[in-house]
Each structure stands twice: as structure tokens, then as C-alpha cells.
CSV table of C-alpha atoms in Angstrom, one decimal:
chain,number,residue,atom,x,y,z
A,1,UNK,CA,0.0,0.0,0.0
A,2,UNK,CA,3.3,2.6,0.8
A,3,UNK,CA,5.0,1.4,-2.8
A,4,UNK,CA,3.2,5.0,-4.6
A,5,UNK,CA,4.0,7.2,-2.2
A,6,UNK,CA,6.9,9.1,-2.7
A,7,UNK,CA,10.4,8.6,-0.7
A,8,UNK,CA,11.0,10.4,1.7
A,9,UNK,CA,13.0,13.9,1.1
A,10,UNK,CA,13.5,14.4,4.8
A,11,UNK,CA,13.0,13.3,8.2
A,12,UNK,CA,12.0,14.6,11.6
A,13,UNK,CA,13.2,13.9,14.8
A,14,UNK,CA,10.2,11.8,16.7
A,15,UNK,CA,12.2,10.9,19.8
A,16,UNK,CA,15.4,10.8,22.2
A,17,UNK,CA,16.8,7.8,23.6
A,18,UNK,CA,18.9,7.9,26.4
A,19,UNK,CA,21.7,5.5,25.9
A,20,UNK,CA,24.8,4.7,28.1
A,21,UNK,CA,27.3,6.4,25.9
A,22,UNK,CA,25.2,9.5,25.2
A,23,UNK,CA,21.3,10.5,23.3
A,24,UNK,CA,20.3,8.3,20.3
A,25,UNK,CA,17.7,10.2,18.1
A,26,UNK,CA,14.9,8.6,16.1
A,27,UNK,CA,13.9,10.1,13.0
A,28,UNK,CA,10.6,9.6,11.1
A,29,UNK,CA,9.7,10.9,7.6
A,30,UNK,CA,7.8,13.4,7.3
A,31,UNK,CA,3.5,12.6,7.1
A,32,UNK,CA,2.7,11.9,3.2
A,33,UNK,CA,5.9,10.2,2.8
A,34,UNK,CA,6.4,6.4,2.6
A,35,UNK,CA,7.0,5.5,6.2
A,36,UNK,CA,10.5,4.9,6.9
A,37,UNK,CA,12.8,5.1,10.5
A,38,UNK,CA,16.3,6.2,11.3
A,39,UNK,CA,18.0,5.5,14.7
A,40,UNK,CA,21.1,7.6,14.8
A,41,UNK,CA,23.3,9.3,17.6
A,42,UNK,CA,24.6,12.7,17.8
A,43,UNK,CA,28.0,12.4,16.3
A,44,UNK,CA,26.3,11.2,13.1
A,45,UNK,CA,23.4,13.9,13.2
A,46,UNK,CA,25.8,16.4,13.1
A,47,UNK,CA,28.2,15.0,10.8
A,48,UNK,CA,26.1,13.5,8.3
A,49,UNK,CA,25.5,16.3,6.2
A,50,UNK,CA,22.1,16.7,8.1
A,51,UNK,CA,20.8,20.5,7.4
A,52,UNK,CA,18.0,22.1,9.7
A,53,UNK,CA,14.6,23.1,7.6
A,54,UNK,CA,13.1,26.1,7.5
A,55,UNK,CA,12.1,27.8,10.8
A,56,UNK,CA,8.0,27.9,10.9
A,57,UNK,CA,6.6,30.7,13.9
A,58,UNK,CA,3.0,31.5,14.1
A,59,UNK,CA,1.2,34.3,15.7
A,60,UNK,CA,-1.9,32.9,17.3
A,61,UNK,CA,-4.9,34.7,18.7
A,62,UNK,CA,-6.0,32.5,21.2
A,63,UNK,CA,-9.9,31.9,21.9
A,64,UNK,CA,-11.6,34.3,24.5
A,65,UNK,CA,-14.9,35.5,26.2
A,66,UNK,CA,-15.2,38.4,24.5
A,67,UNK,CA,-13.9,37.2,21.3
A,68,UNK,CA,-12.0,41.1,20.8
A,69,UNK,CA,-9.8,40.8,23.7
A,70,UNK,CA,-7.2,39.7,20.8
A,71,UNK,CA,-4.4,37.9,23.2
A,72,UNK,CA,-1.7,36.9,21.1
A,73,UNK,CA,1.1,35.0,21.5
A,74,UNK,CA,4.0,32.3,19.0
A,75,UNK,CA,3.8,29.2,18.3
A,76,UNK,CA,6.0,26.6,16.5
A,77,UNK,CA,5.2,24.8,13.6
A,78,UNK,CA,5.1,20.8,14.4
A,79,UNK,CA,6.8,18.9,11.2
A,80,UNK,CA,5.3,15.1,12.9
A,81,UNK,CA,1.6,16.4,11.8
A,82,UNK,CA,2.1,18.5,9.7
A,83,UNK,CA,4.2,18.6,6.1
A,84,UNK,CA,2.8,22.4,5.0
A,85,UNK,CA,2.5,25.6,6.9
A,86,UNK,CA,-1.0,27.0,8.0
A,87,UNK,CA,-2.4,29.8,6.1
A,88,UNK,CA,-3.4,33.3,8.0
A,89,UNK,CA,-7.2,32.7,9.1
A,90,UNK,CA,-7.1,29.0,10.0
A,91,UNK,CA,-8.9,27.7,13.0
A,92,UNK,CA,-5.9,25.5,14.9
A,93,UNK,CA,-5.6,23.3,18.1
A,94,UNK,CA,-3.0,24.5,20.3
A,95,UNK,CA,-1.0,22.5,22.6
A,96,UNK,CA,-1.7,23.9,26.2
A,97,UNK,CA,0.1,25.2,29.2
A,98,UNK,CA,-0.7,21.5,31.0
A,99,UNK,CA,0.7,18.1,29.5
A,100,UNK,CA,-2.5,16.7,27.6
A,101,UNK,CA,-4.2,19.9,27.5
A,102,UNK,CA,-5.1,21.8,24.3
A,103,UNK,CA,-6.1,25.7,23.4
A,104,UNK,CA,-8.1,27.3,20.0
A,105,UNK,CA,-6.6,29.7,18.3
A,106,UNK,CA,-6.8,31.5,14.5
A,107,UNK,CA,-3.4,32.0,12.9
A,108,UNK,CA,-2.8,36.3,12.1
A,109,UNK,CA,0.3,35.9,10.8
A,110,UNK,CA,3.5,33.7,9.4
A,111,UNK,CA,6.9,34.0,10.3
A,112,UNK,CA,9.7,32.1,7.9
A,113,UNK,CA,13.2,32.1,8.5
A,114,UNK,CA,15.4,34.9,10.4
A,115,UNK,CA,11.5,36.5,10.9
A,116,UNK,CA,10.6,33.7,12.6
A,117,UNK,CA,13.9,33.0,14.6
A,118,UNK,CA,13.8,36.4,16.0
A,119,UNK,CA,10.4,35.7,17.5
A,120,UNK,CA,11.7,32.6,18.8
A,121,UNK,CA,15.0,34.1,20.1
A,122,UNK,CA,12.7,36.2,22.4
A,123,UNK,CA,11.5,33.3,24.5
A,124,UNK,CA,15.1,31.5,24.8
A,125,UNK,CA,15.1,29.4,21.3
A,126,UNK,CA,12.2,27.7,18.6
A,127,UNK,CA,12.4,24.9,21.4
A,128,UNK,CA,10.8,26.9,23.9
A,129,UNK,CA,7.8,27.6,22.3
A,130,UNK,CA,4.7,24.9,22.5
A,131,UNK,CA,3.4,23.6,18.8
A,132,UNK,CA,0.4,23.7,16.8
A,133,UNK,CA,-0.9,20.6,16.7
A,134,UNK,CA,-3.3,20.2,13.8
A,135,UNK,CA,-6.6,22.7,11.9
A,136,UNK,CA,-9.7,22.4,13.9
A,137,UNK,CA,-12.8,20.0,13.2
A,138,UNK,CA,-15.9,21.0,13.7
A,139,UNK,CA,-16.2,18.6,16.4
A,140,UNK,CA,-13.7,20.5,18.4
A,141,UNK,CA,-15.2,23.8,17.4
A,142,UNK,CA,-18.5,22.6,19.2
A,143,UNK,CA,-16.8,22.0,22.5
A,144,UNK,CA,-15.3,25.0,22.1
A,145,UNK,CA,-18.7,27.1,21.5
A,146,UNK,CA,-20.7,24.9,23.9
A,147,UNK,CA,-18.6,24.4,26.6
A,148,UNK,CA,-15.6,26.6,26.8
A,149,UNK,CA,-17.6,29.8,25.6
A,150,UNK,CA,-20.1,29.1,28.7
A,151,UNK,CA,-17.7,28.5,31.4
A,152,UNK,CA,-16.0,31.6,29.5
A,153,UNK,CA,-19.7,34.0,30.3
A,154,UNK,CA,-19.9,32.0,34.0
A,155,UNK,CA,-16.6,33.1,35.4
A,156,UNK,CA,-16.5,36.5,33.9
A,157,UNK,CA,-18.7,37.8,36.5
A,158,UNK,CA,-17.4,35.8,39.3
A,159,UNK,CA,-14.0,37.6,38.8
A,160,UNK,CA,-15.6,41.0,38.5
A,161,UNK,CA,-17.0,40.7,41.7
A,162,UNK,CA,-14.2,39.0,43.7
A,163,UNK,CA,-11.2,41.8,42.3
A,164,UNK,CA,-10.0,44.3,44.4
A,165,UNK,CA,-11.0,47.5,44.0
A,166,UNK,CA,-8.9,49.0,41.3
A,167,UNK,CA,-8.7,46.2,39.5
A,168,UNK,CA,-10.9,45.6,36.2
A,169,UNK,CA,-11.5,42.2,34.7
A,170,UNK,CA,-11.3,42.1,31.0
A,171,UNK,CA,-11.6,38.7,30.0
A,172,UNK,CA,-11.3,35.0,30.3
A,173,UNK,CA,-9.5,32.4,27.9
A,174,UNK,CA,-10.3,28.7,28.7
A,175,UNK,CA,-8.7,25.7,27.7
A,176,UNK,CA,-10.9,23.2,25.8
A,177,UNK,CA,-10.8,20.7,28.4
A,178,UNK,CA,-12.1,23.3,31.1
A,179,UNK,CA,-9.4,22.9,33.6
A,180,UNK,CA,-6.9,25.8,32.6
A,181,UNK,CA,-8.1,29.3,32.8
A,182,UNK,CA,-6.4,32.5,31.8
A,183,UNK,CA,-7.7,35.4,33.5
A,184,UNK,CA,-7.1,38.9,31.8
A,185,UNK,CA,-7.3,42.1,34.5
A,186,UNK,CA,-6.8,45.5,34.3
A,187,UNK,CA,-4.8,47.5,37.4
A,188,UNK,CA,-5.2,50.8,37.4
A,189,UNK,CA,-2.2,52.8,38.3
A,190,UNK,CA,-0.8,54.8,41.3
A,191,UNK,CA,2.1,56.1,40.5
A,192,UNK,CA,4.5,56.7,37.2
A,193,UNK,CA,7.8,55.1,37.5
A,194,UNK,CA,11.1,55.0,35.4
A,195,UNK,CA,9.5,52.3,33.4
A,196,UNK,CA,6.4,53.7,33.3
A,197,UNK,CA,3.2,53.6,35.4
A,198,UNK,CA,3.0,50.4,38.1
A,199,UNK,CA,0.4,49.1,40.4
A,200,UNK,CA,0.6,49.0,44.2
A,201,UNK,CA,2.3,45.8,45.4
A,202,UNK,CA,-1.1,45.0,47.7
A,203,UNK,CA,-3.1,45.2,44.5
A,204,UNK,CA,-1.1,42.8,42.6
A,205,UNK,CA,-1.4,40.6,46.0
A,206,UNK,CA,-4.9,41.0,46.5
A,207,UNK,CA,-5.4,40.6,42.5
A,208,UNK,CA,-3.4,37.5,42.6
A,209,UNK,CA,-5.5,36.1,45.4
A,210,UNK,CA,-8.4,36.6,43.4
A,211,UNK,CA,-7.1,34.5,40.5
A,212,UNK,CA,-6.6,31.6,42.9
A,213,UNK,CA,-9.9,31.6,45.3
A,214,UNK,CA,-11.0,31.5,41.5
A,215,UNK,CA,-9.1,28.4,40.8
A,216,UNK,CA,-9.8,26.4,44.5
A,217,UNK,CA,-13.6,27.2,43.7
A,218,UNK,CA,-14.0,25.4,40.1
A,219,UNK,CA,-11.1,22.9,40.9
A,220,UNK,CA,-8.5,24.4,38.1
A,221,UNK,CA,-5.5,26.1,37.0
A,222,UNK,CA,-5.8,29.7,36.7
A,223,UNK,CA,-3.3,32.1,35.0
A,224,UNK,CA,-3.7,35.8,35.8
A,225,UNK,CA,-2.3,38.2,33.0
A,226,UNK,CA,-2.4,41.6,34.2
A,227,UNK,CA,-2.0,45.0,31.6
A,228,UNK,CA,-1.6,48.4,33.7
A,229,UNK,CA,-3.3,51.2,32.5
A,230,UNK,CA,-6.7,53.4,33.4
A,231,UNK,CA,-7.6,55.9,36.1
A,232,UNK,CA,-5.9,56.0,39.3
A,233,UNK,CA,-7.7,54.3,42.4
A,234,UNK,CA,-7.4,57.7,43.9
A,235,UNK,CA,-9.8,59.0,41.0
A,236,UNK,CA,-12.3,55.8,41.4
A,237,UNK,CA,-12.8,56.4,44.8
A,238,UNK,CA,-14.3,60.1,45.3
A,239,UNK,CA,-17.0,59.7,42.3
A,240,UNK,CA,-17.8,56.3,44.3
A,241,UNK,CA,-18.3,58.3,47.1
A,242,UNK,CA,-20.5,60.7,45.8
A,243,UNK,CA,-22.9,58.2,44.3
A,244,UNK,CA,-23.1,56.5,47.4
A,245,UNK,CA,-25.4,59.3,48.9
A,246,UNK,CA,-27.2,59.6,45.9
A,247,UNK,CA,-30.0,57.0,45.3
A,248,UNK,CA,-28.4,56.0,41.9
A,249,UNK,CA,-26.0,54.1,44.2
A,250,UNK,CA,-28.9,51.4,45.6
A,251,UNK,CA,-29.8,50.6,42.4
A,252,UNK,CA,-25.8,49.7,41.5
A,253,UNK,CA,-25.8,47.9,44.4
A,254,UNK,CA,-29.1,45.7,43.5
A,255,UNK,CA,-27.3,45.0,39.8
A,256,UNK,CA,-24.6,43.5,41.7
A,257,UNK,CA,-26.5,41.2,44.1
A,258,UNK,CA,-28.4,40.4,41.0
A,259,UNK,CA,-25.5,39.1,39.0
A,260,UNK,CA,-24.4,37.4,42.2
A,261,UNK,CA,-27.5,36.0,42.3
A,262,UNK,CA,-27.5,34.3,39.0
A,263,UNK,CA,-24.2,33.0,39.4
A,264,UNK,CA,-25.3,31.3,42.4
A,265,UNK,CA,-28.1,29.4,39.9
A,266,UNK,CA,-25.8,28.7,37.3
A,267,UNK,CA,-23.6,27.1,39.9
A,268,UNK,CA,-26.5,25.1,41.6
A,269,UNK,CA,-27.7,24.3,38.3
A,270,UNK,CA,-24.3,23.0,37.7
A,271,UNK,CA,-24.3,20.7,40.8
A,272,UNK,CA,-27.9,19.4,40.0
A,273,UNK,CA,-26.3,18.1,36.5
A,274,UNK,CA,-23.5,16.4,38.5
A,275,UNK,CA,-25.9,14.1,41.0
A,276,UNK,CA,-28.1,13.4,37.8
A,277,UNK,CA,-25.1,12.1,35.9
A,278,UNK,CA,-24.2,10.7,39.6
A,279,UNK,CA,-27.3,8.8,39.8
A,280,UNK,CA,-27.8,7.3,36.1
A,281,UNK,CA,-24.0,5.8,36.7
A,282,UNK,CA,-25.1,3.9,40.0
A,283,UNK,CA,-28.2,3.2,37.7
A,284,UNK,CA,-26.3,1.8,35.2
A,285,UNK,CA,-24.0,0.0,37.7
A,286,UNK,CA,-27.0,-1.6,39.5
A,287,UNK,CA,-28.6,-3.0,36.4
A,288,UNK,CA,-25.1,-4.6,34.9
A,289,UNK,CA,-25.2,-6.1,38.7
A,290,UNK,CA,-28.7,-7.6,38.7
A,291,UNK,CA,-28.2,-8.7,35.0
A,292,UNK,CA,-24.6,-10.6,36.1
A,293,UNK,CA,-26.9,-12.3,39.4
A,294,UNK,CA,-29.4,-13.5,36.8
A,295,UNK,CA,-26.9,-15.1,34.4
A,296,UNK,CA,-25.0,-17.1,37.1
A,297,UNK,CA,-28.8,-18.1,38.5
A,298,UNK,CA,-29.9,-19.5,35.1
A,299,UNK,CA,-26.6,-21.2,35.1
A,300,UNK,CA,-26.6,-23.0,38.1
A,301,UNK,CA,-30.5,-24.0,37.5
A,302,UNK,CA,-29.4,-25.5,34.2
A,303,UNK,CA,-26.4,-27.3,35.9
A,304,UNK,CA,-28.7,-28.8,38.5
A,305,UNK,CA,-31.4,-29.9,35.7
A,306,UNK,CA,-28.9,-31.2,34.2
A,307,UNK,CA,-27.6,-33.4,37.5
A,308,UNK,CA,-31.2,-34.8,37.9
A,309,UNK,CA,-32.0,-35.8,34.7
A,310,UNK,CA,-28.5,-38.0,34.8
């Protein structure tokens, strides 16, 4: 079935063995190739004639609630899946900040060569930076928009209320497994320094603490990516005093217990789904039981109509 496809011009490295007189590399051809496997060790990889392809960055946008929050960051192009580079526009899996987990992402632009080293030179090396794995089905793209996107609009609001004041939540980014959360916030500035304007160090604390009461309460990783900018807290705080005597005040104050309260039902609605999904498991787990009892019954009567009639 490989004798049509064509030989391989290349190979990529697939794996490193540690042996006991140094690393032994395996290298695979590339996909679309006939299949074919090289085990070789370091002196002959760099002695072999062996030249380095072409260096493949991406700028990804990365998926977020809202959709123009536009947090971008590189990615490496990953020659085991795929032979050709992505085009601008295309919908990609990401590998994600925890082993196993993966991130959505459209490709804005394509780096090749010295562009593309440069990028990669930033973060320490191409080796640094995670892969795109592969383009996006649309069975991914459902998970994405009927679970990530809805955990995206739950949290939202639960990290506008629990940020200091001072602090302004922007965003969230969710991985599509739902344990990996990247939480985008706004500190508003106190002072200017030779680097610019920076936050207080108890805001960053308190911000910080935020991110992971966050986490403990849905049982995930959380990633707090902060941007300084905005009014001071200093200007915040006197028009906030000025609407507390006034009666527009109560009615800010019922919009928040409101929201609060909806998150509550969200979360208890949550919880109901979790016993329900509880319960038809036992379910389940009760009838496989009672079906395994009846089988060994109906044996044992046949074994004993069996000993009579003899």
C-alpha cells in the first residue's frame, strides 16, 4: 500500500533515547511520505550532512470571552503532523500550558526564516515555544462554542466581583478541556515610575489572590495576565463616594446582588447536573449487577437440571 507514495525527502526527529554512551535520536519521515525510521546518535546527526529546515513561527490569537480581547502569542510549527505551513485565518488546536491539554486559536500571521527565529529568540530558542498541533474539526469547534464559551460567560462575572477595588476584569481564555483558565485584568495605576506607570504591590497581591480563590472554587489552574493602565484608584474612589449618597448608588448595588445571584443558579444548576449524571451511573451500575446475578442463577438451575435428569 506505501509502494506509490513518494520517498521520503526528509525526516524529523520523533524521539530521544537515552543510551549509556550519550542520546540516540529517532527520525521519522515526514506525514505523506512512505513510512521509513532512522535511529542515529549525535555524532552522526551532526556530521552527516544533516541541514536544519526552514524555521515555521506562528502568531496565534487565542480563543476568549469576549472574542475582541485579541491575546496573542507564537507558536512553533510541528513537522510530525504536519508537512505544510498553516495559512493566515485558519482555526488551529493548540497545545496547552498543562501536559495533555489543548487551546483554540486562529493563525494572524506567518513568520519564515530569520523572521521567525527572531520571534523565537525572544522566549530562549524555537524549542521553547509549545506547537500547533493540527486545523480544527468542527467537532472541536462545538466543544469550544458549547462548553468553553459558557464557562467563559460564568466566570466573567465571578471575577468582577471577587477583584480588588482597582482592578478591572477584562476577560477570560479557557482551555478546551475546562481545567486551565487565563484570567485577563486590568490595574489601574498609582504612580508613574522610570519604566512607566505600576500598580501597588497589595493590588497585585490582592489581584493575585483573586485568580486563585478562583481556581480552588471550580477545581482548576488559573493564569492571571495583568495589563496596567486606566484611572488611578485615587480618581475611582471620590465619584464612588458621591454616588453612594445619591439613590443612583442602591440601584448599583441591587445589579450587583443580582448578577451574584444568577451565578449562584448557574452554579447550583451545575451541581444538579453532577448528581443526575451521579445517579444514572449507580443506575447503570445496579442493572449490569442484577443482570450478572441472573446469568450465574440461570446457570446454576441448568447445571442442576442437568444433575437430575442424569
Amino acid at each position: 500500500a506505501f509502494e506509490y507514495l513518494p520517498e521520503p525527502e526528509g525526516f524529523v526527529i520523533s524521539e530521544a533515547i537515552a543510551r549509556e554512551r550519550g542520546l540516540a535520536f529517532r527520525l521519522a519521515s515526514l506525514p505523506g511520505d512512505a513510512p521509513r525510521a532512522k535511529l542515529l546518535n549525535a555524532a552522526e546527526l551532526q556530521g552527516g550532512g544533516w541541514t536544519l529546515a526552514e524555521s515555521r513561527v506562528y502568531l496565534v490569537e487565542l480563543s476568549t470571552t469576549p472574542a475582541a480581547l485579541g491575546h496573542v502569542a507564537p507558536y512553533r510549527h510541528d513537522y510530525r503532523k504536519a508537512r505544510e505551513a498553516y495559512k493566515q485565518g485558519d482555526v488551529v488546536i493548540l497545545e496547552g500550558v498543562r501536559p495533555g491539554s489543548q487551546d483554540v486559536g486562529v493563525v494572524r500571521r506567518v513568520l519564515l526564516g530569520v523572521k521567525a527565529d527572531k520571534v523565537a529568540a525572544v522566549v530562549g530558542g524555537i524549542g521553547h515555544l509549545r506547537r500547533v498541533l493540527w486545523r480544527s474539526s468542527h467537532l472541536e469547534r462545538a466543544r469550544r462554542e458549547e462548553q468553553a464559551v459558557l464557562l467563559e460567560q460564568t466566570v466573567l462575572p465571578i471575577l468582577s466581583a471577587r477583584l480588588p477595588e482597582g482592578a478591572e476584569a477584562l476577560g477570560i481564555g479557557a482551555s478546551l478541556d475546562g481545567l486551565y483558565l487565563r484570567l485577563f485584568v486590568r490595574l489601574a495605576s498609582l504612580a508613574a515610575g522610570a519604566e512607566g506607570p505600576a500598580p501597588s504591590g497589595d493590588l497585585k497581591e490582592r489581584s493575585v489572590a483573586a485568580a486563585a480563590a478562583i481556581g480552588a472554587l471550580l477545581g482548576c489552574d488559573t493564569e492571571l495576565l495583568a495589563s496596567v493602565g486606566g484611572p488611578s484608584v485615587e480618581a475611582k474612589q471620590e465619584p464612588a463616594a458621591v454616588e453612594a449618597q445619591a439613590p443612583v448608588g442602591g440601584a448599583k448595588d441591587d445589579s450587583i446582588a443580582e448578577k451574584r445571584a444568577k451565578i449562584q443558579r448557574k452554579l447550583a444548576k451545575i451541581a444538579e447536573q453532577k448528581k443526575l449524571l451521579e445517579k444514572m451511573k449507580g443506575k447503570k451500575k445496579t442493572k449490569k449487577k442484577k443482570a450478572k446475578k441472573g446469568k450465574s442463577s440461570s446457570s446454576s438451575s441448568s447445571s442442576s437440571d442437568s444433575s437430575d435428569s442424569s
